[in-house]
């Protein structure tokens, strides 16, 4: 009976150690990867201590945002939005860093009172051909947002 309890205790301690090790590894990875993106930005006072957020508005009125990944997630995001100027539906770019390197890109565009969320390539082209026309009509804005994201975060 005593031997069975020791075995159960060892298994529980091993599982706890693995859980703590995984959490520590994730926290270090997240801090290193996303900490580099936060340079020069101010912390956003949204009350989530576990998921830091940062913001910046540049001299031209473009808004930048950074959201760290949620607990034990590997997906956070960065955003660049056109100057809002009384229009809360301004166009913006979202960049999702991939855990092992590289990025996924998307844009939110408003056209004729309708909002569109569209995945784009690093070159600004629509991933889904169905949205190629909308993307083409907004290409100048998309190119500017991509240029600003590259300048802000040195995207590869």
mmCIF file of C-alpha atoms in Angstrom:
data_model
loop_
_atom_site.group_PDB
_atom_site.id
_atom_site.type_symbol
_atom_site.label_atom_id
_atom_site.label_comp_id
_atom_site.label_asym_id
_atom_site.label_seq_id
_atom_site.Cartn_x
_atom_site.Cartn_y
_atom_site.Cartn_z
ATOM 1 C CA UNK A 1 0.000 0.000 0.000
ATOM 2 C CA UNK A 2 2.803 2.414 0.896
ATOM 3 C CA UNK A 3 4.581 1.684 -2.394
ATOM 4 C CA UNK A 4 1.423 2.519 -4.405
ATOM 5 C CA UNK A 5 1.083 5.892 -2.684
ATOM 6 C CA UNK A 6 4.694 6.750 -3.433
ATOM 7 C CA UNK A 7 4.186 5.871 -7.094
ATOM 8 C CA UNK A 8 1.061 8.035 -7.320
ATOM 9 C CA UNK A 9 2.885 10.888 -5.571
ATOM 10 C CA UNK A 10 5.827 10.575 -8.008
ATOM 11 C CA UNK A 11 3.482 10.650 -11.006
ATOM 12 C CA UNK A 12 1.669 13.723 -9.643
ATOM 13 C CA UNK A 13 4.972 15.492 -8.955
ATOM 14 C CA UNK A 14 6.258 14.654 -12.452
ATOM 15 C CA UNK A 15 3.069 16.000 -14.040
ATOM 16 C CA UNK A 16 3.280 19.147 -11.918
ATOM 17 C CA UNK A 17 6.945 19.614 -12.860
ATOM 18 C CA UNK A 18 6.106 19.204 -16.578
ATOM 19 C CA UNK A 19 3.240 21.682 -16.269
ATOM 20 C CA UNK A 20 5.464 24.237 -14.522
ATOM 21 C CA UNK A 21 8.270 23.684 -17.038
ATOM 22 C CA UNK A 22 5.898 24.142 -19.988
ATOM 23 C CA UNK A 23 4.452 27.328 -18.439
ATOM 24 C CA UNK A 24 7.915 28.745 -17.740
ATOM 25 C CA UNK A 25 9.100 27.928 -21.271
ATOM 26 C CA UNK A 26 6.010 29.526 -22.793
ATOM 27 C CA UNK A 27 6.398 32.653 -20.645
ATOM 28 C CA UNK A 28 10.061 33.062 -21.607
ATOM 29 C CA UNK A 29 9.296 32.476 -25.314
ATOM 30 C CA UNK A 30 6.430 34.984 -25.263
ATOM 31 C CA UNK A 31 8.462 37.606 -23.390
ATOM 32 C CA UNK A 32 11.420 37.337 -25.752
ATOM 33 C CA UNK A 33 9.413 37.202 -29.001
ATOM 34 C CA UNK A 34 6.843 39.894 -28.225
ATOM 35 C CA UNK A 35 9.069 42.064 -26.034
ATOM 36 C CA UNK A 36 11.059 42.986 -29.137
ATOM 37 C CA UNK A 37 7.881 44.225 -30.845
ATOM 38 C CA UNK A 38 6.916 46.377 -27.828
ATOM 39 C CA UNK A 39 10.008 48.600 -27.982
ATOM 40 C CA UNK A 40 9.057 52.259 -28.226
ATOM 41 C CA UNK A 41 5.395 51.609 -27.426
ATOM 42 C CA UNK A 42 3.515 52.462 -24.247
ATOM 43 C CA UNK A 43 1.595 49.908 -22.243
ATOM 44 C CA UNK A 44 -2.133 50.017 -22.881
ATOM 45 C CA UNK A 45 -4.022 50.228 -19.582
ATOM 46 C CA UNK A 46 -6.508 47.479 -20.481
ATOM 47 C CA UNK A 47 -6.783 45.534 -17.218
ATOM 48 C CA UNK A 48 -5.364 42.150 -18.253
ATOM 49 C CA UNK A 49 -2.149 41.544 -16.366
ATOM 50 C CA UNK A 50 -1.501 38.188 -18.015
ATOM 51 C CA UNK A 51 -1.883 39.475 -21.596
ATOM 52 C CA UNK A 52 0.055 42.725 -22.043
ATOM 53 C CA UNK A 53 -1.051 45.165 -24.717
ATOM 54 C CA UNK A 54 0.848 48.124 -26.104
ATOM 55 C CA UNK A 55 -0.119 51.116 -28.216
ATOM 56 C CA UNK A 56 1.376 54.045 -30.065
ATOM 57 C CA UNK A 57 0.059 56.853 -32.245
ATOM 58 C CA UNK A 58 2.678 58.327 -34.561
ATOM 59 C CA UNK A 59 3.023 61.930 -35.709
ATOM 60 C CA UNK A 60 0.912 61.199 -38.800
ATOM 61 C CA UNK A 61 -1.988 59.862 -36.710
ATOM 62 C CA UNK A 62 -1.495 56.168 -37.533
ATOM 63 C CA UNK A 63 -2.348 53.894 -34.608
ATOM 64 C CA UNK A 64 -0.163 50.908 -33.725
ATOM 65 C CA UNK A 65 -1.141 48.113 -31.385
ATOM 66 C CA UNK A 66 0.449 44.994 -29.983
ATOM 67 C CA UNK A 67 -1.317 42.179 -28.135
ATOM 68 C CA UNK A 68 0.695 39.408 -26.531
ATOM 69 C CA UNK A 69 -0.632 35.842 -26.874
ATOM 70 C CA UNK A 70 -3.299 34.701 -24.434
ATOM 71 C CA UNK A 71 -2.350 32.211 -21.726
ATOM 72 C CA UNK A 72 -0.578 29.193 -23.263
ATOM 73 C CA UNK A 73 -1.387 30.414 -26.775
ATOM 74 C CA UNK A 74 1.262 31.131 -29.382
ATOM 75 C CA UNK A 75 -0.778 33.682 -31.331
ATOM 76 C CA UNK A 76 -0.642 37.386 -30.557
ATOM 77 C CA UNK A 77 -0.921 40.214 -33.060
ATOM 78 C CA UNK A 78 0.262 43.609 -34.154
ATOM 79 C CA UNK A 79 -1.862 46.193 -35.902
ATOM 80 C CA UNK A 80 -1.484 49.416 -37.834
ATOM 81 C CA UNK A 81 -4.540 51.557 -38.459
ATOM 82 C CA UNK A 82 -5.073 54.555 -40.681
ATOM 83 C CA UNK A 83 -5.777 57.828 -38.875
ATOM 84 C CA UNK A 84 -9.286 57.513 -37.403
ATOM 85 C CA UNK A 85 -10.230 61.225 -37.377
ATOM 86 C CA UNK A 86 -13.782 60.774 -36.037
ATOM 87 C CA UNK A 87 -14.236 57.568 -38.084
ATOM 88 C CA UNK A 88 -14.020 54.493 -35.869
ATOM 89 C CA UNK A 89 -14.153 52.279 -38.974
ATOM 90 C CA UNK A 90 -10.758 53.210 -40.362
ATOM 91 C CA UNK A 91 -8.840 50.618 -42.366
ATOM 92 C CA UNK A 92 -6.202 48.604 -40.555
ATOM 93 C CA UNK A 93 -3.625 45.879 -41.017
ATOM 94 C CA UNK A 94 -3.191 42.972 -38.615
ATOM 95 C CA UNK A 95 0.013 40.962 -38.477
ATOM 96 C CA UNK A 96 0.145 37.615 -36.678
ATOM 97 C CA UNK A 97 3.695 36.468 -35.942
ATOM 98 C CA UNK A 98 4.041 32.724 -36.430
ATOM 99 C CA UNK A 99 5.642 30.851 -33.497
ATOM 100 C CA UNK A 100 8.579 29.542 -35.530
ATOM 101 C CA UNK A 101 9.086 32.672 -37.665
ATOM 102 C CA UNK A 102 7.292 34.440 -40.463
ATOM 103 C CA UNK A 103 3.965 36.256 -40.421
ATOM 104 C CA UNK A 104 0.351 35.992 -41.485
ATOM 105 C CA UNK A 105 -1.280 39.217 -42.688
ATOM 106 C CA UNK A 106 -4.838 40.462 -42.820
ATOM 107 C CA UNK A 107 -6.602 43.745 -43.443
ATOM 108 C CA UNK A 108 -9.898 45.200 -42.375
ATOM 109 C CA UNK A 109 -11.259 47.449 -45.106
ATOM 110 C CA UNK A 110 -14.407 49.529 -45.352
ATOM 111 C CA UNK A 111 -16.022 50.020 -48.744
ATOM 112 C CA UNK A 112 -19.489 51.437 -49.432
ATOM 113 C CA UNK A 113 -20.421 51.125 -45.773
ATOM 114 C CA UNK A 114 -19.481 47.442 -45.628
ATOM 115 C CA UNK A 115 -16.595 45.998 -43.661
ATOM 116 C CA UNK A 116 -14.319 43.285 -45.026
ATOM 117 C CA UNK A 117 -11.711 41.217 -43.200
ATOM 118 C CA UNK A 118 -9.347 39.759 -45.760
ATOM 119 C CA UNK A 119 -6.167 37.681 -45.521
ATOM 120 C CA UNK A 120 -3.388 39.108 -47.664
ATOM 121 C CA UNK A 121 0.106 38.025 -48.608
ATOM 122 C CA UNK A 122 3.244 39.851 -47.515
ATOM 123 C CA UNK A 123 3.146 41.641 -50.885
ATOM 124 C CA UNK A 124 -0.349 43.018 -50.189
ATOM 125 C CA UNK A 125 -2.241 40.753 -52.591
ATOM 126 C CA UNK A 126 -5.460 38.966 -51.595
ATOM 127 C CA UNK A 127 -4.966 35.340 -50.549
ATOM 128 C CA UNK A 128 -8.515 34.493 -51.660
ATOM 129 C CA UNK A 129 -9.116 35.540 -55.311
ATOM 130 C CA UNK A 130 -12.721 36.405 -54.394
ATOM 131 C CA UNK A 131 -11.413 39.531 -52.651
ATOM 132 C CA UNK A 132 -8.848 40.572 -55.275
ATOM 133 C CA UNK A 133 -11.026 43.430 -56.549
ATOM 134 C CA UNK A 134 -11.554 44.976 -53.121
ATOM 135 C CA UNK A 135 -7.868 44.634 -52.323
ATOM 136 C CA UNK A 136 -6.906 46.194 -55.672
ATOM 137 C CA UNK A 137 -9.159 49.206 -55.000
ATOM 138 C CA UNK A 138 -7.468 49.696 -51.610
ATOM 139 C CA UNK A 139 -3.941 48.780 -52.710
ATOM 140 C CA UNK A 140 -2.424 52.197 -51.934
ATOM 141 C CA UNK A 141 -3.745 52.048 -48.366
ATOM 142 C CA UNK A 142 -2.609 48.436 -47.929
ATOM 143 C CA UNK A 143 0.869 49.245 -49.259
ATOM 144 C CA UNK A 144 1.141 52.193 -46.851
ATOM 145 C CA UNK A 145 0.044 50.049 -43.894
ATOM 146 C CA UNK A 146 2.521 47.325 -44.831
ATOM 147 C CA UNK A 147 5.297 49.900 -45.210
ATOM 148 C CA UNK A 148 4.552 51.339 -41.771
ATOM 149 C CA UNK A 149 4.388 47.879 -40.164
ATOM 150 C CA UNK A 150 7.748 46.997 -41.711
ATOM 151 C CA UNK A 151 9.278 50.247 -40.447
ATOM 152 C CA UNK A 152 7.842 49.787 -36.954
ATOM 153 C CA UNK A 153 8.637 46.116 -36.366
ATOM 154 C CA UNK A 154 11.310 45.243 -38.965
ATOM 155 C CA UNK A 155 9.209 42.459 -40.462
ATOM 156 C CA UNK A 156 11.071 39.968 -42.652
#
